[in-house]
Amino acid sequence: MAEYYYNFPFEEAFKRLRTSPKGLAEHEAKKRLQEHGYNEIQKERKSVILTLVANQFKNALLWLLIFAALLSLFIGEALDSLAMFGIITLTVVLGFVQEYRAEKAIEALQKISAPTARVIRDGNELKIPAREAVPGDIIIFEAGDIVAADARLFEVSSLQIDEASLTGESVPSKKVIMQYKTGTSVADQENMAFTGTVITYGKGKGIVTATGMKTEFGKIAKSLQTTETSETPLQKKFSQMARQIGIGVMCLIVVVFIAGVLKNEASFASMLLFSLSLTVASVPNSLPVIVTVGLSMGTRTLAKKNMLIKKLPAAESLGAVTVICSDKTGTLTKNQMTVTKIYSDSRIIDVTGSGYYPKGEFYYEGKQKNTNEFELLSRIGYLCNNAKLTKNKEKYEILGDPTEGSLIVLAKKARIDETDIKNNFSFVEELPFDSDRKMMSVIYKNQRNKRTEAYVKGAPDLLIKKCDRIFENGKIRRITAKDIEKIMSVNDDFAKDALRMLGVAYRDVTHLKEYNLKSVEKELVFIGLVGMIDPPRDEVADSIALCKEAGIKVIMITGDAPPTARAVAKKIGLFERGDMVLSGEDIERMGDDELSKKIEHIRIIARALPIQKLRVVNALKKNGHIVAMTGDGVNDAPALKKADIGIAMGITGTDVAKEVSEATLVDDNFSTIVNAINEGRNIYDKMIKSTRYLLSCNSGEIVSVFLAIMMNFPLPMIPLQILLMNLLTDDFPALGLGFEPSDNSVMKRLPRDPKERPISARMFFSIIIFGMIMGLGTLFMFMQYKDVNLKMAQTVAFTTLVMFEMFAVLSSRSLFYSWKKLNPFTNLWLMGAIALSVGIQLLVIYWAPLQPMFGTIALDWNAWIKIIGISFTGFVMMEISKLILTLTTAKEHREHHRHL
């Protein structure tokens, strides 16, 4: 346990935990995992199956159906009662299966997006699932990580950890490696790192001392066990809509019941039974379930497309995004930085080679130069660095930041000898990069000249302000205004060619007693500029064009200089005449109101600080936009949290960024975001299709019964027919619509208004019209037979309604486009659901054992021709309504693009 280690030297911790700085052997780690168990907080064990079964009985309408079944038994209708209990069982089983699948889908996604930890095993650095960390593991910490297990620190470099979640202290704890006396409180154990806390600055290494329930966090875990799952906004909207429609329907059915009793349509008990059945069938109680299933299926599809959704609301919100604020490096570009030019000794040098392959030459004015001339510049880039060049089979890869990786490759091209560096330069301290000062410094003891030196790299415009001398022709002299003007001119020329620029400098710090930002990063000697290119991703230009067509604005946010950012934006089609480029400093000078006005025309924000991302999000949201924001660093967290969709980078993203985001971009690719928005729109469309279909069918059922009673006709259907129809139409085909293939044409529409109701006024009007046609058509068919044979008339009415609904579900496959454009074989689930529904209908009509139970008789071909002819009118009506909706939407789209 952690308290046994803070009060010992770290060497003692190595002994007690039988480990070393090279880490555990892999076989030993597996053995300890079996001994100590997984590194996770034990959750209350709840029976998922029992909970889901119990959930099915929380539906008030199911209890109405149970009451109806008992009432049937009480009045002597044992057959009806048995059939109703069968339908109850089917309803519970179907609801359970749907929710169980949704639960399992979400669990699978949580496993995919589980946190990781960087450890050393067998002397090699590995990334493992955090739950597999064991006592004795050597764990590596860097800014942005979330600590995976309690650990005794043995190596730190300006390491600071935010422990507010554990201790309540708002100021990050500055970590050390010295031991503390026994009895020191957790808040004061500054040689320990605790599970769940956040690395805010620096880096370090520690020995895992406790995992799972034995960590400090595990001790207080019981107070965190109870968590409730909240409904998504869309679930709430659909639940509210279902309740409102339900209240209206029940009021109407009360009228039906009273009218039926007063007109002696049936006995009081029979009429009550009929009314209860109609209530159960007509209230769209399955709408919230359709939303849950739709979202869970959507999240699985998104996971396959490299977008992990952590919170279900993100899946629905993706379809409403109007602005994407995207980082440039690694998202819009390939993130394979290659140094192509350097500026040193007043000369522009071309560097050959591409990617991470460490072979290349240096040329000045077409002549090859000796690499020794660039030894100091290359050495600074090599040492002021945390990246590593590795070789995987024949492929070279960078472990760490690609920009730093390109400097490692440059040093290799300059023939820097790794063994020589290790023998002659010993690390003292690091002043890590941060996004405010945009610099990084390292302190090394140089055994060649017996001095202690600081090597610095950073943004040229900021670094040059820290320099008072320049290295030229092997000598150091005072830097002049003319030197600075020339350096910045070269910097701007490089940047115009889309090169990312870094300046490098150094300083003798032998005389300094302590190393901090104020004492080290001043009076520097300027060495040169390094220009590197990160080419745009091949597919990103097409994705930008698709965003424009879909009415989505894209804003590039980058730490690069404006000329570099503009050059990349033009290459990918993002920047056009009239668009604005602002720097972080420009935003800093603006008030919130001015920023809100200008933000509509801004396409690039260069030299941006993370805190300015938050202001950008606020300005866009103030203007009514739905914002997707990408980010990877600790300082991006506030903006990611504030955005409607915070998207963390899966490859370069810190644990903190992933923790606060609703989604994680597995491949860090901008095009994946656009694909996810496409899928998000399809997820929403599928749920709307099912909803429109359900409400259209339910309205038809109510209209037919209501009009029959108002016109003093006999009841057009019996209770069991209504309940069976509900099962056939509400569940199977409605859920089959959820398997409809994604429609890429959704990106030709404008983003939906997230404030709009799921069913718009136009769509609701079409539902009512269809319900009227369906109800009147059914009643017309009922009138043809009611005076000849009531059972025949009820069978015809029952079958007409079912066929109306089968044609309706075929039309519902698309919200806008004609059914003729849809291939019937692209959704076999729906075709199967229709075949199952029609098959059960035929069984009920023609199989003798079911006829008395459901009150049906066999129909002849003449009746079927009439039924098909009448029910087909509903299909025609839905197709006409889609045509009107398509024309209206196209007009709105043209008007929107006219204003862009």
Short mmCIF file of C-alpha atoms in Angstrom, two decimals, residues 113 299 302-303 306-315 317-318 628-632 640-641 643-650 653-666 668 672-673 676:
data_model
loop_
_atom_site.label_atom_id
_atom_site.label_comp_id
_atom_site.label_asym_id
_atom_site.label_seq_id
_atom_site.Cartn_x
_atom_site.Cartn_y
_atom_site.Cartn_z
CA SER A 113 -11.84 3.46 -25.33
CA THR A 299 -22.17 4.31 -31.83
CA LEU A 302 -19.06 5.11 -35.65
CA ALA A 303 -16.53 2.97 -33.76
CA ASN A 306 -12.61 5.35 -36.15
CA MET A 307 -14.81 7.62 -34.03
CA LEU A 308 -15.31 6.38 -30.47
CA ILE A 309 -18.37 7.88 -28.77
CA LYS A 310 -18.07 8.02 -24.99
CA LYS A 311 -21.43 9.67 -24.34
CA LEU A 312 -24.56 8.78 -26.32
CA PRO A 313 -25.72 12.42 -26.77
CA ALA A 314 -22.64 12.95 -28.96
CA ALA A 315 -23.97 10.46 -31.53
CA SER A 317 -25.47 15.90 -31.75
CA LEU A 318 -22.96 15.08 -34.51
CA ALA A 628 -17.34 20.44 -32.83
CA MET A 629 -13.88 21.19 -31.39
CA THR A 630 -10.77 19.04 -31.70
CA GLY A 631 -7.96 19.07 -29.15
CA ASP A 632 -5.15 16.99 -27.73
CA LEU A 640 -13.35 20.59 -25.44
CA LYS A 641 -15.71 20.57 -22.47
CA ALA A 643 -17.98 22.65 -27.18
CA ASP A 644 -21.16 20.79 -28.12
CA ILE A 645 -18.95 17.94 -29.35
CA GLY A 646 -15.47 17.77 -27.85
CA ILE A 647 -13.30 15.48 -29.98
CA ALA A 648 -10.00 14.27 -28.50
CA MET A 649 -7.17 12.99 -30.66
CA GLY A 650 -6.74 9.24 -30.29
CA GLY A 653 -4.34 13.20 -27.37
CA THR A 654 -3.55 13.34 -23.66
CA ASP A 655 -5.61 11.36 -21.15
CA VAL A 656 -7.10 14.61 -19.85
CA ALA A 657 -8.33 15.62 -23.31
CA LYS A 658 -9.90 12.17 -23.79
CA GLU A 659 -11.48 12.29 -20.34
CA VAL A 660 -13.42 15.55 -20.92
CA SER A 661 -14.37 14.85 -24.56
CA GLU A 662 -17.55 13.18 -25.74
CA ALA A 663 -15.73 11.51 -28.62
CA THR A 664 -12.23 10.28 -29.54
CA LEU A 665 -10.83 10.40 -33.07
CA VAL A 666 -8.92 7.10 -33.31
CA ASP A 668 -6.59 11.85 -35.76
CA THR A 672 -13.12 10.85 -40.06
CA ILE A 673 -14.91 13.77 -38.37
CA ALA A 676 -18.90 10.80 -38.41
#
